[in-house]
Coordinates of C-alpha atoms in Angstrom, one line a residue:
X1 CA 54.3 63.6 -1.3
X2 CA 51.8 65.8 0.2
X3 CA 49.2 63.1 0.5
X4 CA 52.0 60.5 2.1
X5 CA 52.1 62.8 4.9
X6 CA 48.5 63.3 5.3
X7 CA 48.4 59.9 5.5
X8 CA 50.9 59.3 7.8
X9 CA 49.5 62.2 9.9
X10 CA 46.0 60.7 10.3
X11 CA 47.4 57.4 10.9
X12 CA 49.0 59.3 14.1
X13 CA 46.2 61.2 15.2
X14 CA 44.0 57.9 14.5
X15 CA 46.0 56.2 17.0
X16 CA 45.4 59.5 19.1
X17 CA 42.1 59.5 18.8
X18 CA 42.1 55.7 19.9
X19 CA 44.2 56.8 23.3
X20 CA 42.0 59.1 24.1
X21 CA 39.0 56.9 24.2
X22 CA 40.6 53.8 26.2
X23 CA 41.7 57.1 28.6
X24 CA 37.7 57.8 28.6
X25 CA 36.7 54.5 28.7
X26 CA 39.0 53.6 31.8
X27 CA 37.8 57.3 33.9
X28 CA 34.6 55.6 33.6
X29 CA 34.9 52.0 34.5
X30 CA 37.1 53.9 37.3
X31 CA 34.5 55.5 39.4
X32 CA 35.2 54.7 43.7
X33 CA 32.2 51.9 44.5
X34 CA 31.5 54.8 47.5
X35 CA 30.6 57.2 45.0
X36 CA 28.3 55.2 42.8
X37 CA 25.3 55.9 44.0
X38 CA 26.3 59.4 43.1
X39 CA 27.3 58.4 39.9
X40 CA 23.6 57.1 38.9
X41 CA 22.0 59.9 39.9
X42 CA 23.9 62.0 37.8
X43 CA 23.6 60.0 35.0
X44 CA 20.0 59.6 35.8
X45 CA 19.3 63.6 35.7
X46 CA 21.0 64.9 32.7
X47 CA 22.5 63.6 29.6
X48 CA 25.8 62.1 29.3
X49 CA 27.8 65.2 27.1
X50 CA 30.4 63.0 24.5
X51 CA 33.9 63.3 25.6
X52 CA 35.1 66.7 24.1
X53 CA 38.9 64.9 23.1
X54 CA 36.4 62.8 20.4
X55 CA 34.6 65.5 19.3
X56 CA 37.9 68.1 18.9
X57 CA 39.9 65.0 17.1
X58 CA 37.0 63.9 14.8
X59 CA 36.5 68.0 13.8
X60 CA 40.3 68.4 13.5
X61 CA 41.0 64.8 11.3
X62 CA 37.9 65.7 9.1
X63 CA 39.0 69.7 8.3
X64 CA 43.1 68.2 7.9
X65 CA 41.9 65.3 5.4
X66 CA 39.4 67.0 3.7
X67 CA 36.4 64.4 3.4
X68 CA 33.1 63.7 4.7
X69 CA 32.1 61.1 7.4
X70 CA 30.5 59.6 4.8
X71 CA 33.5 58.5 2.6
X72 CA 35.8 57.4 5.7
X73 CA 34.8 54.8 7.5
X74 CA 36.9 56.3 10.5
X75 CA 34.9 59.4 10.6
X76 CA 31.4 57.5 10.6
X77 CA 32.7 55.0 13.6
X78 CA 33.3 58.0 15.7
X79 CA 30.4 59.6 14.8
X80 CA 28.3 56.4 15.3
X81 CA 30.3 56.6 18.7
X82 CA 29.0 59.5 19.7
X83 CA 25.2 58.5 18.6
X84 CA 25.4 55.5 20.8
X85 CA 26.9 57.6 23.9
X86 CA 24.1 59.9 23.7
X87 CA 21.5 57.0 23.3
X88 CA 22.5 55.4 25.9
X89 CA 22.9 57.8 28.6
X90 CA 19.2 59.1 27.9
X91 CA 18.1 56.0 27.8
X92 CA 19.6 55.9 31.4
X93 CA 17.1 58.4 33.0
X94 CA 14.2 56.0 31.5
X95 CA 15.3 52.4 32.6
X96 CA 16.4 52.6 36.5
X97 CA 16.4 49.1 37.0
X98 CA 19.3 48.4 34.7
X99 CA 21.4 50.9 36.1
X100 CA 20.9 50.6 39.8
X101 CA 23.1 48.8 41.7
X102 CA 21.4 46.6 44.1
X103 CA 19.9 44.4 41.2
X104 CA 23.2 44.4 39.0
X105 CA 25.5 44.4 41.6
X106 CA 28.1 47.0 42.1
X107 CA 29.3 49.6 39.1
X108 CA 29.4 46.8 36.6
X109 CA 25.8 48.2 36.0
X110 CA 27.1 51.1 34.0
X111 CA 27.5 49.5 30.8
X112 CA 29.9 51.2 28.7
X113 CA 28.6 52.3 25.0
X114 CA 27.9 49.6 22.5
X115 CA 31.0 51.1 20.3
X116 CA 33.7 50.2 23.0
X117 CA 32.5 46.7 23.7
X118 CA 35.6 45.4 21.8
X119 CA 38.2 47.6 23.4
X120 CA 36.6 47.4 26.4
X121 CA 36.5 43.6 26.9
X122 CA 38.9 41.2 27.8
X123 CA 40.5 39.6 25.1
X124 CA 41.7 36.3 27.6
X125 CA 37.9 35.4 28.2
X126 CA 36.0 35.6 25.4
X127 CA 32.7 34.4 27.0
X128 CA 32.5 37.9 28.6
X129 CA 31.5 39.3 25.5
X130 CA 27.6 39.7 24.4
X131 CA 27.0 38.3 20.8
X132 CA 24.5 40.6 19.4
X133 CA 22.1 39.2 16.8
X134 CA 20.8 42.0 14.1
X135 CA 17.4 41.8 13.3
X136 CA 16.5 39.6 9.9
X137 CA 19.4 37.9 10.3
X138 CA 19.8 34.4 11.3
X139 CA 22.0 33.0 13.8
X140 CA 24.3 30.3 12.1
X141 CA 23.3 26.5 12.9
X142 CA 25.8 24.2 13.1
X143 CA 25.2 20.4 10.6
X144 CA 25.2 18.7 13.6
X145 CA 22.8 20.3 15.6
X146 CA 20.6 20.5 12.5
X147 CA 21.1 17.0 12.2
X148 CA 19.9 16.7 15.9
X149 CA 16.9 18.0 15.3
X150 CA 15.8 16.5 12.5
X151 CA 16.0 13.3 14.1
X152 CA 13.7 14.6 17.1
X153 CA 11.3 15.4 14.7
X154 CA 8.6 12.5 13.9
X155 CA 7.2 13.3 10.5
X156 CA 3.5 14.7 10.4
X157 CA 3.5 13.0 6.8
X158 CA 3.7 9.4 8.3
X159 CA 2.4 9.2 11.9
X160 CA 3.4 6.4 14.3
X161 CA 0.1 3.6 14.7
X162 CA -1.7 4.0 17.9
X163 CA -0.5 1.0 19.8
X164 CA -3.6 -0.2 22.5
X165 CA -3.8 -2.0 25.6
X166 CA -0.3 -4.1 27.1
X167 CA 1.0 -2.8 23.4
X168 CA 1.8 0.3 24.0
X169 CA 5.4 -0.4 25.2
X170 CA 8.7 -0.4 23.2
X171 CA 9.1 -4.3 22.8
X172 CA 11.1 -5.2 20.7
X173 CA 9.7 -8.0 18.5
X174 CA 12.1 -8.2 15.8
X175 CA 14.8 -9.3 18.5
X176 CA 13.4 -12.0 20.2
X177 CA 14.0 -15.8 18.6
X178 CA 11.6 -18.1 19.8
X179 CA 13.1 -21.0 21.9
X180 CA 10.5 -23.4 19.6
X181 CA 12.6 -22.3 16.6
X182 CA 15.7 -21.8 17.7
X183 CA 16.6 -25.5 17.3
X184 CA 15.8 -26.1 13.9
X185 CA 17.8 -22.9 13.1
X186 CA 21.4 -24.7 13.0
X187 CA 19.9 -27.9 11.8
X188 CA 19.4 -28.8 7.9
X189 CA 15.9 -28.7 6.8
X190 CA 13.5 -31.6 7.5
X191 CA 10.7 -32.8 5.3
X192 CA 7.8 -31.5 5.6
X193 CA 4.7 -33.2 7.5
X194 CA 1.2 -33.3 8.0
X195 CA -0.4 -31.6 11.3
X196 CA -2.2 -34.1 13.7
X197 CA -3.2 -31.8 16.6
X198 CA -4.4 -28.1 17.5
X199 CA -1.4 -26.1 19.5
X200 CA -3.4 -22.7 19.8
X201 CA -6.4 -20.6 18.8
X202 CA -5.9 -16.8 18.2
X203 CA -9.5 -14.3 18.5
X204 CA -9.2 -11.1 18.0
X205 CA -10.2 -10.3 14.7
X206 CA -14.0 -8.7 14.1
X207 CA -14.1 -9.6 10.4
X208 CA -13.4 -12.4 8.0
X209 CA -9.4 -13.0 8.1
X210 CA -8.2 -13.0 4.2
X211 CA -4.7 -14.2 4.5
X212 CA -2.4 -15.6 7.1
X213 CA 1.5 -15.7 6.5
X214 CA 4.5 -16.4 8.6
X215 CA 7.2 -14.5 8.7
X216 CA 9.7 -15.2 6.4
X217 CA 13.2 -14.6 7.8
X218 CA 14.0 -17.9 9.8
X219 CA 14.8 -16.5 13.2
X220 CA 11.4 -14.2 13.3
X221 CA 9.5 -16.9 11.4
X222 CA 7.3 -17.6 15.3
X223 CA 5.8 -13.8 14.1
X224 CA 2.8 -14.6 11.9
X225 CA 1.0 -12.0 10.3
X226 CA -3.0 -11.4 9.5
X227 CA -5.1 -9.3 7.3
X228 CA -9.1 -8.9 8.3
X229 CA -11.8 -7.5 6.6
X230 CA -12.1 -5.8 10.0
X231 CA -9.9 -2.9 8.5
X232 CA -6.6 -4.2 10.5
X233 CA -3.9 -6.2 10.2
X234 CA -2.0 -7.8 13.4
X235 CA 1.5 -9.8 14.0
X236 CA 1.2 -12.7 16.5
X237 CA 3.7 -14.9 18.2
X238 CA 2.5 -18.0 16.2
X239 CA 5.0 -20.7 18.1
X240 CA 4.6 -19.8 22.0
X241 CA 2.7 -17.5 23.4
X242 CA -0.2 -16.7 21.0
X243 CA -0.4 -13.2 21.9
X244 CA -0.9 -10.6 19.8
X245 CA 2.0 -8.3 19.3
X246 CA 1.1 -5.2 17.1
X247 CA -2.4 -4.2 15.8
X248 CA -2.1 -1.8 12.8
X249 CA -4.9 0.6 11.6
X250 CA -3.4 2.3 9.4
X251 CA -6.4 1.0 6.9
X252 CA -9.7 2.9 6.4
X253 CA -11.3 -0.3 5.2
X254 CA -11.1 -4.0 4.5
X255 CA -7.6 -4.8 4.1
X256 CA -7.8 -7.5 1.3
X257 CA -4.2 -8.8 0.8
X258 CA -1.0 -8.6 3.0
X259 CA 2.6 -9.9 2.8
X260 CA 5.9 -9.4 4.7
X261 CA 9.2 -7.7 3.0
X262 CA 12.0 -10.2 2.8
X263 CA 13.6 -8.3 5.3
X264 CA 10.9 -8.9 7.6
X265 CA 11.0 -5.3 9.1
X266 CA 8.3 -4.0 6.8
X267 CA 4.6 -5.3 6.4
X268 CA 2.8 -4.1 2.7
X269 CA -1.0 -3.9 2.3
X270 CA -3.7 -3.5 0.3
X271 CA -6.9 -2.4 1.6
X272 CA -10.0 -1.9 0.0
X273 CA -10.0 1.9 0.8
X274 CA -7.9 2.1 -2.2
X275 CA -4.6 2.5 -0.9
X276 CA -1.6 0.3 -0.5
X277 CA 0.5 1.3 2.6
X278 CA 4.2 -0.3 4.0
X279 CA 4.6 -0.4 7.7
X280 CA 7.2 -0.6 10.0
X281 CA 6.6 -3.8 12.1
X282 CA 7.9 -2.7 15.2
X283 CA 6.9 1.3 15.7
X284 CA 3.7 1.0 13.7
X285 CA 4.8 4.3 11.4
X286 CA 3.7 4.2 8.0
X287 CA 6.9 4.0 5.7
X288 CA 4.4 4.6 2.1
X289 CA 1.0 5.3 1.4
X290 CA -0.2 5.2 -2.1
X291 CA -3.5 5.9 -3.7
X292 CA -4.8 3.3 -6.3
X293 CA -7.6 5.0 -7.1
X294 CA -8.9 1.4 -7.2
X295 CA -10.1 -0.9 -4.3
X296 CA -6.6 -3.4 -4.0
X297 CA -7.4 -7.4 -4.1
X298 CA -3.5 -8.3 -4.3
X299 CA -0.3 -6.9 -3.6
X300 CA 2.8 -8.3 -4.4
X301 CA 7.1 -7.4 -4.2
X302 CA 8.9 -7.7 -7.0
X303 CA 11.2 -10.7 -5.7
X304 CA 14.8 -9.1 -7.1
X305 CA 13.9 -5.4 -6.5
X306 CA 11.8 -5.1 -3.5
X307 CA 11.2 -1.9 -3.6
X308 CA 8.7 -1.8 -6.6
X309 CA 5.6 -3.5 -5.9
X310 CA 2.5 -4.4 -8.3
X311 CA -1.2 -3.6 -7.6
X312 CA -4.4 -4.8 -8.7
X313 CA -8.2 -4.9 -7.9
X314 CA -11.3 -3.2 -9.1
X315 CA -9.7 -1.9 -12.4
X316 CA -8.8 -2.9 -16.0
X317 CA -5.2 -1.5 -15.0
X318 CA -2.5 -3.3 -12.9
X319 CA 0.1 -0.3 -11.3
X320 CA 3.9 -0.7 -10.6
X321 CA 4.6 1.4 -7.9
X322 CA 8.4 2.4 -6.5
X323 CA 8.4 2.9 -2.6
X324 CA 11.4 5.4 -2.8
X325 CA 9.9 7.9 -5.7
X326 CA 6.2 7.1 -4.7
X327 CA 5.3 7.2 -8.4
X328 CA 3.6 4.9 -10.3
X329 CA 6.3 3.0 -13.1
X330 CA 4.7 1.0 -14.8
X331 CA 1.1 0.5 -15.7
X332 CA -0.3 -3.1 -17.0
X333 CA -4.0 -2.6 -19.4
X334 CA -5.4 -6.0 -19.3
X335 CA -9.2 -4.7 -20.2
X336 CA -10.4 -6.5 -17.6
X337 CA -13.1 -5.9 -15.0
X338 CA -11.0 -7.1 -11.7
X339 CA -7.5 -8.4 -10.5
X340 CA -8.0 -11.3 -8.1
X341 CA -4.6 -12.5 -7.5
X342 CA -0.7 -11.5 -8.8
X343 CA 2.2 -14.2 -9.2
X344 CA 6.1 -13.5 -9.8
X345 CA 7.9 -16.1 -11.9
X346 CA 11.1 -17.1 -10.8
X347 CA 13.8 -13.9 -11.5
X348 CA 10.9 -11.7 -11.7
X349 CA 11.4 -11.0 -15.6
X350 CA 7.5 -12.4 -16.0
X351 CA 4.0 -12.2 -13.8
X352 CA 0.6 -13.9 -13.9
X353 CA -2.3 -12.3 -13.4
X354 CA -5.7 -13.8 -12.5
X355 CA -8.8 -12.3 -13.3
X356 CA -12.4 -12.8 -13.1
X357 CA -13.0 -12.4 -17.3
X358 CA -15.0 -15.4 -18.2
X359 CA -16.7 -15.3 -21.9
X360 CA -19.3 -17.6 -22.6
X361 CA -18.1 -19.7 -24.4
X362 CA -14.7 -19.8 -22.9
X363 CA -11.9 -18.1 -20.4
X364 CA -9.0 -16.9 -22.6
X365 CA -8.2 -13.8 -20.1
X366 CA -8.7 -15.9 -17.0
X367 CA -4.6 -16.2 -16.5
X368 CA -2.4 -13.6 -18.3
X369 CA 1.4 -13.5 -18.6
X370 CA 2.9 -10.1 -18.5
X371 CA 6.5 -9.4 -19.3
X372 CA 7.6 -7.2 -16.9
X373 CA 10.0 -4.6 -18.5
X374 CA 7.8 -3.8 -22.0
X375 CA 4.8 -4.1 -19.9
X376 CA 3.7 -6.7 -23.2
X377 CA 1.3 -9.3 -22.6
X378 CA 3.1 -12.6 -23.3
X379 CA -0.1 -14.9 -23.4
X380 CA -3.5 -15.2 -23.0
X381 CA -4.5 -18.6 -23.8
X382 CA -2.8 -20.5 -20.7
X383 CA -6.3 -21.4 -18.9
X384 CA -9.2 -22.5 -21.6
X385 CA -11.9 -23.9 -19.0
X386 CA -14.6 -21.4 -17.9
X387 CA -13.7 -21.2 -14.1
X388 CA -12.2 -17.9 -12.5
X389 CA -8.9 -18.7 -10.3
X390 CA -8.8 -16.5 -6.9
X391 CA -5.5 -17.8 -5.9
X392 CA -2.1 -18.2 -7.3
X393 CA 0.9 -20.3 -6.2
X394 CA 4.0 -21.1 -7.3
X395 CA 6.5 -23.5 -6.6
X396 CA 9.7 -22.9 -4.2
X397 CA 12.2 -25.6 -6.6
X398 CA 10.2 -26.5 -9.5
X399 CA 9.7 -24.4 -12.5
X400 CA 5.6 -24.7 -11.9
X401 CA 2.7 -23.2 -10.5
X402 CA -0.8 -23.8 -9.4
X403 CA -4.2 -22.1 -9.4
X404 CA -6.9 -22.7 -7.3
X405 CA -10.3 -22.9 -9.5
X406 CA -14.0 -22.3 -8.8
X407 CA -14.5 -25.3 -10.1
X408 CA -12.9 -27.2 -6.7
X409 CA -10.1 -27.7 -8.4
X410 CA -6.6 -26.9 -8.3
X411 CA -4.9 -26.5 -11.7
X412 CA -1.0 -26.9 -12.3
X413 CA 0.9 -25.3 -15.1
X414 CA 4.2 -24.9 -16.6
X415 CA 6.1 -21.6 -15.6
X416 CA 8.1 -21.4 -18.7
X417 CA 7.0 -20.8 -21.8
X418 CA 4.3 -21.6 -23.6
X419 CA 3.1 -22.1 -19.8
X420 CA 1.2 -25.3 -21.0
X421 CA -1.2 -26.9 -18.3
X422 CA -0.5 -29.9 -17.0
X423 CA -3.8 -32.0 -17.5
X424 CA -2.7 -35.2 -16.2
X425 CA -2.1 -33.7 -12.7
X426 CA -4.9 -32.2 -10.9
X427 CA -5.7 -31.6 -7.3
X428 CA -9.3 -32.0 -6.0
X429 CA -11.2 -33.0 -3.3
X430 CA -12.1 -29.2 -1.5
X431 CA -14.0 -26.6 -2.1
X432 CA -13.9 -23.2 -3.5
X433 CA -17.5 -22.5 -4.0
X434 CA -17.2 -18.6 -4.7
X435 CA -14.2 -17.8 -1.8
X436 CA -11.2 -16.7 -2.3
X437 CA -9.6 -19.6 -0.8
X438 CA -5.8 -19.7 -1.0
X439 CA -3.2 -22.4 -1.6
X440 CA 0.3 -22.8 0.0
X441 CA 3.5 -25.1 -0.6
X442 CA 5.7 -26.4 1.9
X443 CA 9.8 -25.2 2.2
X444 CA 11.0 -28.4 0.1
X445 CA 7.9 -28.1 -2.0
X446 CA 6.6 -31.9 -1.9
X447 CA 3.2 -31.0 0.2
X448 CA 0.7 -28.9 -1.5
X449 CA -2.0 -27.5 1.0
X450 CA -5.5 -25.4 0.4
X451 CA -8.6 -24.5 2.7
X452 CA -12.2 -25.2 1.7
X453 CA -15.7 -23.7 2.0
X454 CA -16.4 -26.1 4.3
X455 CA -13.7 -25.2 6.6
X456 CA -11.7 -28.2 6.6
X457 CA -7.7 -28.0 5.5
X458 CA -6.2 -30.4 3.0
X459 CA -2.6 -31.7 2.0
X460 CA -2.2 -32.9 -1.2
X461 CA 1.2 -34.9 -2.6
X462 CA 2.4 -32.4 -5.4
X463 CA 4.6 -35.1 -7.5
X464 CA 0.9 -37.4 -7.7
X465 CA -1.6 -35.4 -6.7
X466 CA -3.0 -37.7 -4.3
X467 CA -4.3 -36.2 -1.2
X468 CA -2.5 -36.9 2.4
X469 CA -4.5 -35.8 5.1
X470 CA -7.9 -33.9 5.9
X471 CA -9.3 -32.3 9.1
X472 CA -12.0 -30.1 9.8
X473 CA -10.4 -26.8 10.9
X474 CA -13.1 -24.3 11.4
X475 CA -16.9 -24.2 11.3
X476 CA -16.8 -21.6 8.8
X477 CA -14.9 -21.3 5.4
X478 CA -11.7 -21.9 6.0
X479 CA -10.2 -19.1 3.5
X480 CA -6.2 -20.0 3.8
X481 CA -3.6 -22.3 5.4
X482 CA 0.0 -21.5 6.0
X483 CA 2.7 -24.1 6.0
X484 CA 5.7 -22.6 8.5
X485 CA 8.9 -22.1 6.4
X486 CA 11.2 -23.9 9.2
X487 CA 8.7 -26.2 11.7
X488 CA 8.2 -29.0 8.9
X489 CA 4.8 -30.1 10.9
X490 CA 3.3 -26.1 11.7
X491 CA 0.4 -24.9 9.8
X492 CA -1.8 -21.8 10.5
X493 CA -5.6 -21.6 9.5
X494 CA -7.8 -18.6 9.1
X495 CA -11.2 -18.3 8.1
X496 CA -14.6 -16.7 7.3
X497 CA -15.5 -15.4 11.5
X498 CA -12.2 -13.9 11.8
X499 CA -10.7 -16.9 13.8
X500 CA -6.8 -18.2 13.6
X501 CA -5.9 -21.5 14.8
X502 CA -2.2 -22.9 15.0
X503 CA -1.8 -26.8 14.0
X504 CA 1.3 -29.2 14.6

């Protein structure tokens, strides 16, 4: 019973205690504005003394309970009450400025001790009160502003492309449909046809241009992109204009091979300075970049998963690499010197590779099949003749696909297996003659079409090899043509001077 009514009795004199300081608290904040001047000075010459009421009922509630400030948190709040008093009105005679009255306007300048902020303010306006931060702690962040600024933030991993000249505004290219296309869009698709005139001629390239391909999402398919030994790679508007949209230099040398996502938002490369980098078309910014450890000749998506590519060039090894993880997956030994060119079969289950492996006596590594999941070879005996093949291509209907030869030749083959050559069926005329000419087929797949050392372009019949047309397209080796995949009669050329030349 005896400590009930102790307890009841501190609860009383707590509440005392508590009167006593709003009392205090209120003689203050009750000062005449005539007499504050006064006021200043006095606090500015001696020491505040702590209200003797505190100090009697903290002496008189610590002898009647019995216990040390230390064990009641009551006792330590008024004795941190009185610390603070007397800290603050010392610190008074030190900083005049805070406490005079022309700069802080009237007797709101005596602030009251930090302890009797709470019962001090008003408890209808809560933005009167000053949210003190302790020091090592930090202030809580809300998700969305974190959120916020994490969007602000451009990534120092991937920097945005320098964008020069007339470039280096926000236009939008993916947006735009070219009124030249925009017809053919809602119509079925035509047969394909054979170019008769030159529409346009693109310059801007310093270097040899290795590959030239249209976009292929129908409504961007007037952007038409080029890789250059020149250590870029551009987008141009191929159908109107002929101006050049981007210019990426992302590359610190020759970028060999190039090819657009099937989105069409993302550009992939592979660049002799042994790295194979993914690009946003329209900001420039470097999605992936990957180290080979190898000089790339070809890079190619895997056509169900996109976002695992293959990679091949100066190395017996061809890598799988997975654009989200940036890890290598699967790795290919072929024991060959060099990867010239990579192939997809239809569903993706099964690749080619070409290589430059020629025996002596014969080519029996020239073309290997690879299965894609076991990372198996499935043949090696698909291309007996002793001629390397720089270029692969396969058909869009027909379960085939063609090499281009050194020996000015292109060679067809079955893309099932035993992938048996078809011998009867052979397209000539051209020349390869060492470069790494390219070969390309029309949408419907009935026009076959190469470039030549001699810089002409040639359209060959697929179902009897018989060749259609012929025209000089360049003065130097004309290294690839592109058939557009919805103007039936569009064609680009690149070749050897770094030159790019629209047909219709």
């Amino acid at each position: 019973m005896s400590s009930l009514v102790a307890y009841g009795d501190s609860e009383s004199e707590e509440d005392c205690l508590d009167q006593e300081e709003e009392e205090a608290l209120a003689s203050v904040q009750s000062v005449p504005s005539a007499q504050t001047q006064e006021a200043v000075g006095c606090v500015n010459c001696e020491v505040m003394p702590f209200p003797a009421s505190l100090a009697s009922g903290r002496a008189v509630l610590g002898n009647h309970l019995g216990y040390s400030e230390r064990s009641s948190p009551s006792l330590h709040l008024l004795s941190q009450t009185r610390a603070n008093w007397e800290r603050e009105s010392c610190s008074g005679s030190e900083d005049k400025n805070v406490r005079d009255p022309a700069t802080q306007g009237g007797i709101e300048s005596l602030r009251a001790p930090s302890c009797f902020a709470k019962s001090s303010s008003d408890g209808l306006n809560p933005a009167k009160r000053q949210v003190t931060v302790r020091p090592g702690v930090r202030p809580y962040i809300s998700k969305r502003q974190r959120l916020a600024a994490s969007v602000e933030t451009v990534n120092p991993k991937y920097p945005s492309e320098p964008i020069s000249g007339s470039q280096s505004k926000e236009s939008q290219i993916l947006t735009d449909v070219s009124a030249r296309v925009k017809p053919y869009l809602s119509e079925k698709s035509r047969a394909a046809g054979i170019p008769t005139r030159l529409l346009m001629s693109l310059g801007g390239h310093q270097g040899p241009v290795n590959k030239a391909q249209w976009c292929p999402v129908p409504h961007l398919s007037h952007l038409l992109l080029s890789a250059s030994m020149d250590k870029t790679f551009k987008v141009w508007d191929g159908t109107e204009s002929g101006r050049c949209l981007r210019v990426y230099t992302c590359h610190l040398g020759a970028v060999r091979d190039a090819c657009w996502t099937p989105c069409g938002r993302q550009l992939l490369t592979g660049s002799f300075d042994n790295t194979a980098v993914i690009t946003d078309v329209e900001t420039g910014q470097q999605a992936v970049k990957l180290d080979n450890q190898f000089k790339v000749m070809s890079v190619v998506l895997h056509p169900s998963s996109p976002e695992v590519f293959l990679c091949g060039g100066y190395s017996s090894v061809v890598k799988a690499w997975d654009s989200r993880s940036c890890k290598v997956v699967k790795v290919y030994k072929a024991g060959i010197q060099q990867t010239l060119d990579i192939l997809f079969l239809r569903g993706g289950q099964e690749f080619i590779t070409s290589s430059d492996c020629v025996s002596r006596d014969s080519a029996d590594r020239t073309l290997i099949a690879w299965d894609y999941q076991t990372t198996a070879k499935v043949s090696n005996q698909i291309y007996q003749e002793r001629y390397t093949c720089p270029s692969l291509a396969l058909h869009p209907q027909e379960e085939s696909f063609v090499a281009q030869t050194n020996g000015n030749y292109m060679a067809m083959f079955s893309s099932q297996k035993p992938y048996r050559m078809n011998k009867r069926r052979r397209f000539e005329g051209h020349k390869v003659e060492g470069y790494a000419v390219q070969c390309d087929f029309s949408l419907d797949g009935t026009i076959l079409a190469s470039g030549s050392s001699t810089g002409s372009a040639h359209f060959y019949d697929y179902h009897n090899a018989r060749m259609l047309h012929t025209f000089q397209a360049h003065s130097q080796p004309c290294l690839c043509v592109s058939q557009h995949p919805v103007l039936p009669t569009t064609v680009a050329t690149c070749d050897w001077a770094g030159e790019i030349k629209i047909w219709d």
